[in-house]
Tab-separated table of C-alpha atoms in Angstrom:
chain	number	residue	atom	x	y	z
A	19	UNK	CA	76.684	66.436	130.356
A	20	UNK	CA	75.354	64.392	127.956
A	21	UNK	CA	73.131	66.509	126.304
A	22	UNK	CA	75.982	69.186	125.623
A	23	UNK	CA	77.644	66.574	124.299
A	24	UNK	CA	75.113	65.553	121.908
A	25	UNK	CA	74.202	69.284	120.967
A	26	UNK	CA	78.353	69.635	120.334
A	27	UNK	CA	78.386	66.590	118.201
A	28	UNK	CA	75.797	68.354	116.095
A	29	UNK	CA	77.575	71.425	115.903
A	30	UNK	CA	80.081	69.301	114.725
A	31	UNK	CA	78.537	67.777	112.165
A	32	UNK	CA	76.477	71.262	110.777
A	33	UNK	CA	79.868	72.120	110.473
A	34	UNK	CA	81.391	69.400	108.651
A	35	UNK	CA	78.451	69.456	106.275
A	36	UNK	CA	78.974	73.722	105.620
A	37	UNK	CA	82.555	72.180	104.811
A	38	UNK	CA	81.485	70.280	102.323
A	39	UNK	CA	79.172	72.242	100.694
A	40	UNK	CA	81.572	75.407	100.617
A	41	UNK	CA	84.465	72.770	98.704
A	42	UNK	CA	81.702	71.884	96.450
A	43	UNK	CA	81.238	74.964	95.589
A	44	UNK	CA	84.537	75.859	95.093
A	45	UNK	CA	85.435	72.671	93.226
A	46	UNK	CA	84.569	73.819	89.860
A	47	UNK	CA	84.960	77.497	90.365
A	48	UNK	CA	87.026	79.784	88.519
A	49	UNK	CA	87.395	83.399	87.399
A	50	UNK	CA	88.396	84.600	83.927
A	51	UNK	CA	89.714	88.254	83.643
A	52	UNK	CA	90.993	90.480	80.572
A	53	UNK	CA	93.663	92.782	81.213
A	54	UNK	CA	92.842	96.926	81.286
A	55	UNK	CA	94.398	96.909	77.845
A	56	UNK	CA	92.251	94.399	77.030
A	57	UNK	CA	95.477	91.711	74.958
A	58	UNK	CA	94.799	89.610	77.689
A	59	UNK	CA	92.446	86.721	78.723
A	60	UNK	CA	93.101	84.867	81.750
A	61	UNK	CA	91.351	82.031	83.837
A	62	UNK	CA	91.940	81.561	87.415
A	63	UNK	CA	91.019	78.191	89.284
A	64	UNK	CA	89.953	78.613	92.809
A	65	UNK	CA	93.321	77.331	94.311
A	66	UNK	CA	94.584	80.764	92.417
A	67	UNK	CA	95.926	78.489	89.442
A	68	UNK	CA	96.085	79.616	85.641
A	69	UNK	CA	93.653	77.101	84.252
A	70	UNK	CA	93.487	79.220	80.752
A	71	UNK	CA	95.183	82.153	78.362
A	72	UNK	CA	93.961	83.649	75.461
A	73	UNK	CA	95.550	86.305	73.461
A	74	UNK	CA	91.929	87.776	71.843
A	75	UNK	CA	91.976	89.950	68.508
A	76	UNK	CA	95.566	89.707	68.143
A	77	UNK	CA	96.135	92.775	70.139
A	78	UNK	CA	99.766	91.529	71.525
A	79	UNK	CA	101.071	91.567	68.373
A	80	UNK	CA	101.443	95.164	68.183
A	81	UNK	CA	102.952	94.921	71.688
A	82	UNK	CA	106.892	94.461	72.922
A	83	UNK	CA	107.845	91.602	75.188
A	84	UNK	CA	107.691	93.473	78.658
A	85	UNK	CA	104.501	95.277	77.704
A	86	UNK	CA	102.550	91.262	77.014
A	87	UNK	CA	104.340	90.089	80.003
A	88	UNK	CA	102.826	92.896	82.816
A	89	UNK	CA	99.807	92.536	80.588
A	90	UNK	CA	99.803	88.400	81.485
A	91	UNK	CA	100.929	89.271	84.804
A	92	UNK	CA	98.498	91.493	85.556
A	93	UNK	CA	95.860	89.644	84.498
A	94	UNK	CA	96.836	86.868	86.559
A	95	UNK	CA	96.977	88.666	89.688
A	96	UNK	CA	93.214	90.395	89.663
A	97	UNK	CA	91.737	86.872	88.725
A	98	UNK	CA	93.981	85.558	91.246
A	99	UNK	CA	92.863	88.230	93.600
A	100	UNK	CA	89.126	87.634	92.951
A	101	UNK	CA	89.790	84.021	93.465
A	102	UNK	CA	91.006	84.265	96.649
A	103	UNK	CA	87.922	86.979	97.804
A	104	UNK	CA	85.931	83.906	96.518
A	105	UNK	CA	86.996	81.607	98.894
A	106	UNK	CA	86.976	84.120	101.409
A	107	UNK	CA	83.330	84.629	100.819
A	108	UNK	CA	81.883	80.927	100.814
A	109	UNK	CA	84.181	80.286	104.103
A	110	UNK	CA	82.939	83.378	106.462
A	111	UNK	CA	80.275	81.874	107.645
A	112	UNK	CA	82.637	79.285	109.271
A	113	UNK	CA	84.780	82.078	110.898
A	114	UNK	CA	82.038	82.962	112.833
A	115	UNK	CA	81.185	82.095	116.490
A	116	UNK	CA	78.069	79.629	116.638
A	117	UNK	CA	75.496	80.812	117.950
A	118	UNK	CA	74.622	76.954	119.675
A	119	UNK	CA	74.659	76.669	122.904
A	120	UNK	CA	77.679	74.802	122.769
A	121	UNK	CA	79.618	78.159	122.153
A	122	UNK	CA	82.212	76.705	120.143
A	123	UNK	CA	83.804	79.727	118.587
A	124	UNK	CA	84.904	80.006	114.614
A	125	UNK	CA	87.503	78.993	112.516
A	126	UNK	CA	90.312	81.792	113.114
A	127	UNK	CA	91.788	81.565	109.394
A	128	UNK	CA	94.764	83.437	108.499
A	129	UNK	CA	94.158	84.347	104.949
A	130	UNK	CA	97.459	86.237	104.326
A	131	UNK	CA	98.814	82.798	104.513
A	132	UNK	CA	96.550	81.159	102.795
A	133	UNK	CA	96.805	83.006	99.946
A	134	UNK	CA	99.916	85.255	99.851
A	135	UNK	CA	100.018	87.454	97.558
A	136	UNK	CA	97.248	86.739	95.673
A	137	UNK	CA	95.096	89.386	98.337
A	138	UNK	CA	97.437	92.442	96.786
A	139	UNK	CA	94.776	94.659	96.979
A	140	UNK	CA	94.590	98.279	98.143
A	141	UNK	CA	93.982	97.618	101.815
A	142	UNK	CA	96.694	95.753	102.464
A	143	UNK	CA	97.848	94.090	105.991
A	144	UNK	CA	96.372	91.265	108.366
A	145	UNK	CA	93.271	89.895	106.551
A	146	UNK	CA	92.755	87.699	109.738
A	147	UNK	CA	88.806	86.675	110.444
A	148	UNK	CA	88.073	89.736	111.777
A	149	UNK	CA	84.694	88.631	112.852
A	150	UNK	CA	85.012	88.223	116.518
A	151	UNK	CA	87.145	91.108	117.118
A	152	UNK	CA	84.574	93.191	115.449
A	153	UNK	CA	81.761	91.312	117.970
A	154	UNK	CA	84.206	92.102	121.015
A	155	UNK	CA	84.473	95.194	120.158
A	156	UNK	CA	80.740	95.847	119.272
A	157	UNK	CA	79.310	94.242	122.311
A	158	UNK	CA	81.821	97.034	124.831
């Protein structure tokens, strides 16, 4: 009994540390995006803020109101978007099951509430960790 308990305490703390490292990384990280139309400069901080907006080569001033604004918006949303995938990305490897023989399973992290609608993308729907579903189903 003791021993698992010593191998679960340093589960524990690998964990802890990946923590750490992934908020780190994520501390300083951002994102900067142009629009299609290219009016538009955007930067996106990792919590899916607007940390900067540029307007290069004067392009909106040939533009109307509602044609800058979905401009800005859309901007904001792809870097928001890409943000978000970010996070995703330098977090998976705590969604997954350890592979200790402790078996303590993954962090089960529901990303459409994390991040709302900032995950707009094309596929849409439950962007649960998927990760031990996929192993479940695999290993049938």
């Amino acid at each position: 009994m003791e021993n698992k308990l010593s191998q679960a305490m340093a589960e524990l703390e690998a964990v802890q540390e990946a923590v750490a490292r992934a908020e780190d990384e994520l501390g300083q990280a951002s994102a900067t995006i142009r629009s299609r139309d290219r009016a538009v400069e955007v930067t996106v901080g990792a919590q899916g803020e607007l940390t900067g907006l540029k307007f290069p080569d004067n392009k909106y001033r040939n533009m109307t109101g509602p044609q800058l604004a979905a401009s800005v918006m859309e901007a904001v949303q792809e870097g928001r978007e890409q943000m978000a995938r970010r996070v995703m990305d330098v977090f998976a490897p705590l969604t997954q099951v350890s592979g200790g023989p402790t078996g303590i399973r993954g962090v089960d992290i529901d990303w459409d509430r994390a991040f709302g609608s900032a995950l707009g993308g094309p596929d849409g729907g439950d962007r649960r960790s998927r990760s031990r579903l996929h192993d479940e189903i695999h290993e049938d």
